Short mmCIF file of N, CA and C in Angstrom, two decimals:
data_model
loop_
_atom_site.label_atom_id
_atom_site.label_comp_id
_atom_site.label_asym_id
_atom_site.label_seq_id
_atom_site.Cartn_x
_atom_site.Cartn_y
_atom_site.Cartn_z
N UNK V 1 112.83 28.29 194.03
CA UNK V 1 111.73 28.07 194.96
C UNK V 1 111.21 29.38 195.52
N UNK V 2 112.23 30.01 194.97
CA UNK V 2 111.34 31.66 195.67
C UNK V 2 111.75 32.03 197.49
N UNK V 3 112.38 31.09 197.97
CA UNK V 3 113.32 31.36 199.60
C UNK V 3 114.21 32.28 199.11
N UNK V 4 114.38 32.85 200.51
CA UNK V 4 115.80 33.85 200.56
C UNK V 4 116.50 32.70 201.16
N UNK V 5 118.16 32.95 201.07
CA UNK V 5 118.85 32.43 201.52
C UNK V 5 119.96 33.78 202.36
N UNK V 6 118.94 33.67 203.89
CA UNK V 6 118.99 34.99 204.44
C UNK V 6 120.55 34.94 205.57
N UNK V 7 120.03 33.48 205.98
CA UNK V 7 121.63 32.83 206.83
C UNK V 7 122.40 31.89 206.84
N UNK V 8 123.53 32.30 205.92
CA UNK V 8 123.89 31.14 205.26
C UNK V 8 124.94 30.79 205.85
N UNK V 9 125.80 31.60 206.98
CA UNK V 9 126.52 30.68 207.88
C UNK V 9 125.83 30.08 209.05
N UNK V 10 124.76 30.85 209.64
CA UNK V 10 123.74 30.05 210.43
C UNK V 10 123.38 28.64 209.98
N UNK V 11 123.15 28.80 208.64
CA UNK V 11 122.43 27.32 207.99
C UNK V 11 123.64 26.43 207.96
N UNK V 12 124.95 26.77 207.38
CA UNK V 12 125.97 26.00 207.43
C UNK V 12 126.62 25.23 208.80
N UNK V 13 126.45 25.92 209.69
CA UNK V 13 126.94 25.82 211.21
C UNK V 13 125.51 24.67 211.79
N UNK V 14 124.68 25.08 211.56
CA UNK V 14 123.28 23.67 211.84
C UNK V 14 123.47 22.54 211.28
N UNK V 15 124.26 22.81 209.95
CA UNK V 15 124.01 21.72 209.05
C UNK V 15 124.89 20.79 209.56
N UNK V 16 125.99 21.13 210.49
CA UNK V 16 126.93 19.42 211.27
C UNK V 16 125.86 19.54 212.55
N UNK V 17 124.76 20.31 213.00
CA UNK V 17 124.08 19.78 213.96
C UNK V 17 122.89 18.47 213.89
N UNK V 18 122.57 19.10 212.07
CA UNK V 18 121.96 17.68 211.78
C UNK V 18 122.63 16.44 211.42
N UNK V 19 123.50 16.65 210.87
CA UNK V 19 124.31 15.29 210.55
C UNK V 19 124.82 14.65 212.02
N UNK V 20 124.95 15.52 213.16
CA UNK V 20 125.34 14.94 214.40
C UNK V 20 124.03 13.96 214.77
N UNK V 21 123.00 14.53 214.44
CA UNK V 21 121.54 14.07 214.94
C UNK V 21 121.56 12.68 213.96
N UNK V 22 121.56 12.84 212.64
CA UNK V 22 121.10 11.95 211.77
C UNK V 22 121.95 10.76 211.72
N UNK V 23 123.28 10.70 211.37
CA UNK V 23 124.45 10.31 210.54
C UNK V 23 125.04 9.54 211.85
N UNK V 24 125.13 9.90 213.22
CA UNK V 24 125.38 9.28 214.51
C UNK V 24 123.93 8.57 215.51
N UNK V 25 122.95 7.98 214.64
CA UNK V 25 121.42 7.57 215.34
C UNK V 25 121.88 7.00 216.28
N UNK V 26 122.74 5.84 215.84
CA UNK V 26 122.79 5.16 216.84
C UNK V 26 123.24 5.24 217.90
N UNK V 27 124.03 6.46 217.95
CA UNK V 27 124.81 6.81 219.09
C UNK V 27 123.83 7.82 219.80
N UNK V 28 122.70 8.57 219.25
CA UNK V 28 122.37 9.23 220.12
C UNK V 28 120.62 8.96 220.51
N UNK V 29 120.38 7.45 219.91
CA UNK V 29 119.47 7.15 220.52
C UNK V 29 118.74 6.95 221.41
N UNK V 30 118.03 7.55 222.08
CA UNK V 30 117.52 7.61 223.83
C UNK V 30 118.46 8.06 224.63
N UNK V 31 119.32 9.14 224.03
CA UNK V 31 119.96 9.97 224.65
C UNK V 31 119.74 11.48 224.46
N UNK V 32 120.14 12.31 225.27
CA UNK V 32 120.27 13.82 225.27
C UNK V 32 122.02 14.09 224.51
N UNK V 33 121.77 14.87 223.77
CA UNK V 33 123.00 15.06 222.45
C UNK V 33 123.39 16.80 222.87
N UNK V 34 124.26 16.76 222.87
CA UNK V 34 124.90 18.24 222.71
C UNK V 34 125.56 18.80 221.58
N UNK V 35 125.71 20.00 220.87
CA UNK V 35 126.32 19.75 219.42
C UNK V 35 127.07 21.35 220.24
N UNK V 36 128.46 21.21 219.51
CA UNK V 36 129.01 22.31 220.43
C UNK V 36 129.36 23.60 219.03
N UNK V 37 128.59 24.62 219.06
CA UNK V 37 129.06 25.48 217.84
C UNK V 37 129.60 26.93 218.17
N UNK V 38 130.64 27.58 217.19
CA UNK V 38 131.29 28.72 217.54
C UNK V 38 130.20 29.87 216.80
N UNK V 39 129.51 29.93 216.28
CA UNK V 39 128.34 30.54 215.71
C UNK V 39 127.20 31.03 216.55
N UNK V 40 127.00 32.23 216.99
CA UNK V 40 125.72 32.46 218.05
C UNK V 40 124.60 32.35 217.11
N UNK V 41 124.41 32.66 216.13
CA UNK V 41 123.59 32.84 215.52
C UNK V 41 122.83 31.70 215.32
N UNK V 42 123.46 30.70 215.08
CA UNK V 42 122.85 29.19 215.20
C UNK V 42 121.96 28.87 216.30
N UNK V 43 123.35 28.79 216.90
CA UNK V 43 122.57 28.53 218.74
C UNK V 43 121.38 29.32 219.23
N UNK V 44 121.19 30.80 218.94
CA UNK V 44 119.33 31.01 218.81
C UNK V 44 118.81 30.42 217.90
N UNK V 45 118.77 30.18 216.76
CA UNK V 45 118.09 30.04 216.02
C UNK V 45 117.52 28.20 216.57
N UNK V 46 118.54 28.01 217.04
CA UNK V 46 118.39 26.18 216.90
C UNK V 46 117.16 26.56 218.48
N UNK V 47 117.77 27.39 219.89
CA UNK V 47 116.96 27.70 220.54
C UNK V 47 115.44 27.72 220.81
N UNK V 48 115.21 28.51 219.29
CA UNK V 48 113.83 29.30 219.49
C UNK V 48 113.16 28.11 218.27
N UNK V 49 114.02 27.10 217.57
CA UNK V 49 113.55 25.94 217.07
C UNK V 49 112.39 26.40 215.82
N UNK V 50 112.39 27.69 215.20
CA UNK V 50 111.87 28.06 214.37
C UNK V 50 112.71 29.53 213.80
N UNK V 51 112.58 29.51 212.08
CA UNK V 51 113.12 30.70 211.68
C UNK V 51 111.98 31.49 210.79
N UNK V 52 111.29 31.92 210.89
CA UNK V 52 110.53 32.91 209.87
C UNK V 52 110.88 33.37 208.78
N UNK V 53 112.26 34.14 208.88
CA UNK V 53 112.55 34.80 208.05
C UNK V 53 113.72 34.45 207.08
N UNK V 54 113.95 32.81 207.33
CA UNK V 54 114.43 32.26 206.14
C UNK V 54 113.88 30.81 206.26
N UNK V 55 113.22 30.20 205.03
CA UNK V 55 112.58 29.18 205.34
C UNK V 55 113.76 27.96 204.86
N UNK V 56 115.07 28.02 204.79
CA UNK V 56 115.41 27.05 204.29
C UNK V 56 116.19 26.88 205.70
N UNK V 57 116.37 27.71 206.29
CA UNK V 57 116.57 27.37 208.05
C UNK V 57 115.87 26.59 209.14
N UNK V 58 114.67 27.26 208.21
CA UNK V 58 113.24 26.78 209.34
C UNK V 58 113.07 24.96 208.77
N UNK V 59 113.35 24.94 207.44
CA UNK V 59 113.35 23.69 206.68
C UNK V 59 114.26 22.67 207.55
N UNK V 60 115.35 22.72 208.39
CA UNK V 60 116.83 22.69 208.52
C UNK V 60 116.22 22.17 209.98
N UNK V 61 115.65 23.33 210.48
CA UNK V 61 115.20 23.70 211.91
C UNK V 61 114.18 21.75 212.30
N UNK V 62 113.31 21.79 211.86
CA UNK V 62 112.45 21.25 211.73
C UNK V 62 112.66 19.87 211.65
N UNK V 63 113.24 19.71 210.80
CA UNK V 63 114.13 18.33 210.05
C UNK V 63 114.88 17.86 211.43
N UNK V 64 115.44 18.43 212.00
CA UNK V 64 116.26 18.38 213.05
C UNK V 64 116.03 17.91 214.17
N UNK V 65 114.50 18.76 214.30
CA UNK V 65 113.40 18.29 215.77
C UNK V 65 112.84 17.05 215.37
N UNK V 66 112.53 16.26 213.85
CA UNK V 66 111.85 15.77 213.66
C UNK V 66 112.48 14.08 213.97
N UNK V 67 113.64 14.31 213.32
CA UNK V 67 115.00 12.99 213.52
C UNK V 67 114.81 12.41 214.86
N UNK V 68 115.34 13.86 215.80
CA UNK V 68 115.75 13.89 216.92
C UNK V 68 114.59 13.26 217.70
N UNK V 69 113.56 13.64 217.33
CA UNK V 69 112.29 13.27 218.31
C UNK V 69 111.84 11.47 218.10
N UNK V 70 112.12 11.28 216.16
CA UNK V 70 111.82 9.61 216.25
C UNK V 70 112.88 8.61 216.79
N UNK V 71 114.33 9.58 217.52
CA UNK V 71 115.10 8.24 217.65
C UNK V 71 114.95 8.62 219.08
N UNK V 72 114.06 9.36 219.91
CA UNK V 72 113.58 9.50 221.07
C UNK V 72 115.10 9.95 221.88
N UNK V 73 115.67 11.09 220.79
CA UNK V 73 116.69 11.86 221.75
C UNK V 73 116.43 13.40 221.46
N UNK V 74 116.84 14.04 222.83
CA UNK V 74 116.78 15.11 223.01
C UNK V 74 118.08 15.85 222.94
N UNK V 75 117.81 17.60 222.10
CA UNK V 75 119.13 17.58 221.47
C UNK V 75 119.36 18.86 221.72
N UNK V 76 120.64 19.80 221.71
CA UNK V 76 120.71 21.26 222.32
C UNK V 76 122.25 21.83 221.71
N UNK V 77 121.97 22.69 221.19
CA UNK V 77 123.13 23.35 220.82
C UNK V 77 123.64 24.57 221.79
N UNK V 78 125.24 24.65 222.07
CA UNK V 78 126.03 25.12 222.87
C UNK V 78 127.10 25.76 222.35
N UNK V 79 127.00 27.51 222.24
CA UNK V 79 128.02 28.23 221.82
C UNK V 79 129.08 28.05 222.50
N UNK V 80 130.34 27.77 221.57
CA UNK V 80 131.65 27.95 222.14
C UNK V 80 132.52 28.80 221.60
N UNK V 81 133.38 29.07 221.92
CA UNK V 81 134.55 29.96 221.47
C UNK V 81 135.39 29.29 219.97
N UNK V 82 135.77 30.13 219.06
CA UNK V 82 136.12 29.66 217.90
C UNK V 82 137.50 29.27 218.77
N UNK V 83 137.66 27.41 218.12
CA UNK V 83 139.34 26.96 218.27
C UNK V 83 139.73 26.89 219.85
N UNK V 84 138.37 27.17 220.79
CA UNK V 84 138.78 26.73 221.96
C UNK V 84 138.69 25.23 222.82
N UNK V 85 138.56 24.33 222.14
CA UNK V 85 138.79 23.20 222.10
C UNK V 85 139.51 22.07 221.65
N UNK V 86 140.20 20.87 222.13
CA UNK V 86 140.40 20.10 220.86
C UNK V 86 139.29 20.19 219.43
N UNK V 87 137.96 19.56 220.07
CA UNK V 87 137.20 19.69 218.39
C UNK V 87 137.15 20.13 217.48
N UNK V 88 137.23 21.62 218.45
CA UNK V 88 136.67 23.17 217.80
C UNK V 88 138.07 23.25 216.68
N UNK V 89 139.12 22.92 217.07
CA UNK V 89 140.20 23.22 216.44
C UNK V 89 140.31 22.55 215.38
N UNK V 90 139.71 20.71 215.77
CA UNK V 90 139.99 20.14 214.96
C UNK V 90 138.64 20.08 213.31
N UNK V 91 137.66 20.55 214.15
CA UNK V 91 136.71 21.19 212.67
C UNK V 91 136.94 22.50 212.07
N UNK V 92 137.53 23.76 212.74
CA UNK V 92 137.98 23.98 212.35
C UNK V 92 139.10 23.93 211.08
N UNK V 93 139.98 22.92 211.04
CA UNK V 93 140.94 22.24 209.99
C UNK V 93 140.33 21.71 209.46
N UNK V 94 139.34 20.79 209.32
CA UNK V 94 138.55 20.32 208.88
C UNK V 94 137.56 21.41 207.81
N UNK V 95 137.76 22.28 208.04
CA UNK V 95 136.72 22.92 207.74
C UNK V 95 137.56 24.09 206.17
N UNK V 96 139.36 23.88 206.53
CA UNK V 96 139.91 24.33 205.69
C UNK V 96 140.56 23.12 204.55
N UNK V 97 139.95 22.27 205.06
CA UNK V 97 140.88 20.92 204.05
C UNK V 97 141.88 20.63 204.75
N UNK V 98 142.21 20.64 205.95
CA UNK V 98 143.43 20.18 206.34
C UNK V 98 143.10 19.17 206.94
N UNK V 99 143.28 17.88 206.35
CA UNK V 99 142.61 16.84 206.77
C UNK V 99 143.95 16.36 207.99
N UNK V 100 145.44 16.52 207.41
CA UNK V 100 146.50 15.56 208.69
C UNK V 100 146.16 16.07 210.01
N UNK V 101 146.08 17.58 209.73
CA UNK V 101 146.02 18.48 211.26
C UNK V 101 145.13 18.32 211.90
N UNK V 102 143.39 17.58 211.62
CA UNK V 102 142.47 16.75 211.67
C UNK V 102 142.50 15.75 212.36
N UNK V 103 143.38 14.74 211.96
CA UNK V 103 143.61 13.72 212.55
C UNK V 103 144.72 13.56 213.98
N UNK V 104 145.44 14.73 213.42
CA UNK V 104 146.38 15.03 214.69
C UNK V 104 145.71 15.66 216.15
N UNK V 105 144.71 16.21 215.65
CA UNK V 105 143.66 16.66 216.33
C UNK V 105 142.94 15.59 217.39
N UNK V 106 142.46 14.81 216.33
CA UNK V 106 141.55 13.59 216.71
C UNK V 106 141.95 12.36 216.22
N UNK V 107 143.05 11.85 217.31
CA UNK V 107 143.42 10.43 216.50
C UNK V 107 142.67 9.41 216.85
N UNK V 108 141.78 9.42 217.63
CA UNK V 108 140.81 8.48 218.15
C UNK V 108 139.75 7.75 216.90
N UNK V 109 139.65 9.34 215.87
CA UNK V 109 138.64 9.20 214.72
C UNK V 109 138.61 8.13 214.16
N UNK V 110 137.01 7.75 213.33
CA UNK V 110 136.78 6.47 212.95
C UNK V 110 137.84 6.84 211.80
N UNK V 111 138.16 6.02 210.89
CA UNK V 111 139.15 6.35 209.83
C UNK V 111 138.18 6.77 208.17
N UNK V 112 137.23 6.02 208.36
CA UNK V 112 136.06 5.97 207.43
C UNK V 112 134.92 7.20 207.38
N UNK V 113 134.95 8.03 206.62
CA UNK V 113 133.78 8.66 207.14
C UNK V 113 132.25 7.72 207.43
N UNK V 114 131.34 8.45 207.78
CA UNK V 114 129.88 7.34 207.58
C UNK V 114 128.63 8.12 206.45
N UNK V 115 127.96 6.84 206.47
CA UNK V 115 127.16 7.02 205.28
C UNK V 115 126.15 7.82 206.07
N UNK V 116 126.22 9.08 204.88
CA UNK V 116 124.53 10.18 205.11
C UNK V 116 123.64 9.81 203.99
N UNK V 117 122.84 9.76 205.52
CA UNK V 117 121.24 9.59 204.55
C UNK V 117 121.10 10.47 203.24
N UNK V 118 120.56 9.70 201.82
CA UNK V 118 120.41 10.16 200.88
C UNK V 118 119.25 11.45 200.94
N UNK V 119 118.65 11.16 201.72
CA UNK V 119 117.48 12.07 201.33
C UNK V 119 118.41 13.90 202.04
N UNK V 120 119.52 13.73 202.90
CA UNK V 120 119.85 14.91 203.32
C UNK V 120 120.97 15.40 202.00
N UNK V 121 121.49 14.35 201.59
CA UNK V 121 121.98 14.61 200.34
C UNK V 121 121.84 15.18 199.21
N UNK V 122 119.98 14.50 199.38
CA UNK V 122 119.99 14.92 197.68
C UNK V 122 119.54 17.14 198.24
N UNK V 123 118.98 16.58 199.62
CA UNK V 123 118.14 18.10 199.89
C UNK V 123 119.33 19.36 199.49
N UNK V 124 120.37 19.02 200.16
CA UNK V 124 121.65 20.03 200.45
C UNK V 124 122.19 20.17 198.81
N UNK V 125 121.84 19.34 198.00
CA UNK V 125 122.08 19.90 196.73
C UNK V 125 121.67 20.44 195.89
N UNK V 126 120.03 20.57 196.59
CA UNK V 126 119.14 21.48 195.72
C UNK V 126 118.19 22.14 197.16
N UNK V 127 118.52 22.91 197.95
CA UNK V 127 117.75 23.03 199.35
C UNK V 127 116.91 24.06 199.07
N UNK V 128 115.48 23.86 199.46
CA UNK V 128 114.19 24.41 199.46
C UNK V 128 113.44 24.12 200.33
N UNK V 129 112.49 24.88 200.83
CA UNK V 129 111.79 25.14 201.78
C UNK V 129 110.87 23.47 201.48
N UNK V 130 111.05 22.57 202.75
CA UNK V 130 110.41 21.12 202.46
C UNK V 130 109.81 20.43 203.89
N UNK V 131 108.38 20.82 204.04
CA UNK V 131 107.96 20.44 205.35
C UNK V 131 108.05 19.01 205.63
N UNK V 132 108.79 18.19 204.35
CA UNK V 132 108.72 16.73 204.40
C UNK V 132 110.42 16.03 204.93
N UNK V 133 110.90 16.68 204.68
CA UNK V 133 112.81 16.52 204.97
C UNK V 133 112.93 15.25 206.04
N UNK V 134 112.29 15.79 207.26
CA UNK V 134 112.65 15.07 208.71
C UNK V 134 111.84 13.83 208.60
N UNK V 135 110.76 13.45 207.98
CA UNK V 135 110.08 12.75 207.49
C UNK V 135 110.90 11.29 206.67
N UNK V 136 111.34 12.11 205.40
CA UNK V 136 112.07 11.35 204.65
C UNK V 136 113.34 10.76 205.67
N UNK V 137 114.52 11.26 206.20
CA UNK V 137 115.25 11.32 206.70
C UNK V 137 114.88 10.05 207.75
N UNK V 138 114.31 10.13 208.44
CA UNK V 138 113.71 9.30 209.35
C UNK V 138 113.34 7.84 208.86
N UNK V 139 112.57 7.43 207.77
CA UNK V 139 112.19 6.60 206.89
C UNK V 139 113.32 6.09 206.02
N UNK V 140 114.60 6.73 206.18
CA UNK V 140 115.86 6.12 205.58
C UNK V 140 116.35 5.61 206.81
N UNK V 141 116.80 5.85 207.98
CA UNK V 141 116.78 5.72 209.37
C UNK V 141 116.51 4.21 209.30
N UNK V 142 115.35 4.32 209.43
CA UNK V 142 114.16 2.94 209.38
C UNK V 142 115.18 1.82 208.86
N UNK V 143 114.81 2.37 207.55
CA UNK V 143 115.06 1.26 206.41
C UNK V 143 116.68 0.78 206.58
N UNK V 144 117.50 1.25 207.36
CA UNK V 144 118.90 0.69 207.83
C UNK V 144 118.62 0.53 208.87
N UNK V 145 117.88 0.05 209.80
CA UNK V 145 118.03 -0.90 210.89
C UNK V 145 117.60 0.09 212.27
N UNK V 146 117.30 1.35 212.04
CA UNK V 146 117.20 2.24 213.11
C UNK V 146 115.67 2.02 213.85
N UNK V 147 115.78 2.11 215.21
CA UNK V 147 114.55 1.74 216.22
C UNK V 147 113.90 3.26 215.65
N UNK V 148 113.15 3.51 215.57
CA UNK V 148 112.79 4.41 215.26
C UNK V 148 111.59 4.62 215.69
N UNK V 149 110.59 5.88 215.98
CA UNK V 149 108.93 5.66 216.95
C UNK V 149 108.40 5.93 215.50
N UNK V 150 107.57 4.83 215.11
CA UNK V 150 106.62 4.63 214.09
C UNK V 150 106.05 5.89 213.45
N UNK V 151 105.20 6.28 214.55
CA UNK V 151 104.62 7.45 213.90
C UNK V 151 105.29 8.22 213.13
N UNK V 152 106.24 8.62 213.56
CA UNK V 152 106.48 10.09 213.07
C UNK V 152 107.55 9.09 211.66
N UNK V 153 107.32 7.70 211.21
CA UNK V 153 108.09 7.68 209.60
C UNK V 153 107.16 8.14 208.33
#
């Protein structure tokens, strides 16, 4: 597609901010959402809600505001300290394959993961600059039962 792929732990560290947005609707519908990340770099970037200088961020960026805005929640990312939390610790492990230390972490967890929208699926396996993402995403939303504000499917 001709993008740089300029921040690619930035983009990685967003990418559980959208699945928090998308993949949990129902939970954060007509609510204000917090996504808690050890990454500063994210947390401006998610901030200033636009990236210039890599468009598969800004792609990322966008998609994000776009979800967030049709299930009429408002959403904010919050630097934390790497592993200074239960969570942090427990995505952390998560994040190395250690799935028991995971659960030991978080035994509360659903046991099942949940189903992600295809359209973030198919994007993350071929990701390119796509002013349509949050769009699609939203319109899968829909189509499983999500209240969703019309316009913006």
């Amino acid at each position: 597609c001709g993008a740089k792929f300029r921040h690619k732990l930035t983009w990685l560290e967003m990418f559980g901010h959208l699945l928090h947005v998308a993949v949990f609707y129902k939970e954060v519908m007509d609510r204000t959402i917090r996504t808690n990340i050890d990454n500063a770099g994210t947390v401006v970037q998610c901030a200033k809600g636009r990236c210039m200088d890599c468009l598969l961020t800004d792609t990322m960026l966008k998609a994000i505001d776009h979800v967030a805005t049709a299930l009429n929640c408002r959403h904010y990312v919050v630097k934390v300290a790497r592993c200074s939390t239960p969570e942090a610790r427990a995505a952390d492990a998560l994040s190395k394959s250690e799935y028991k230390r995971f659960t030991e972490l978080l035994p509360g967890m659903e046991e099942h993961p949940r189903r992600i929208p295809v359209a973030i699926r198919s994007w993350v396996e071929n990701p390119r600059p796509d002013t349509d993402l949050g769009r699609r995403i939203v319109m899968e939303l829909k189509y499983w039962g999500a209240d969703v504000i019309e316009m913006l499917c």
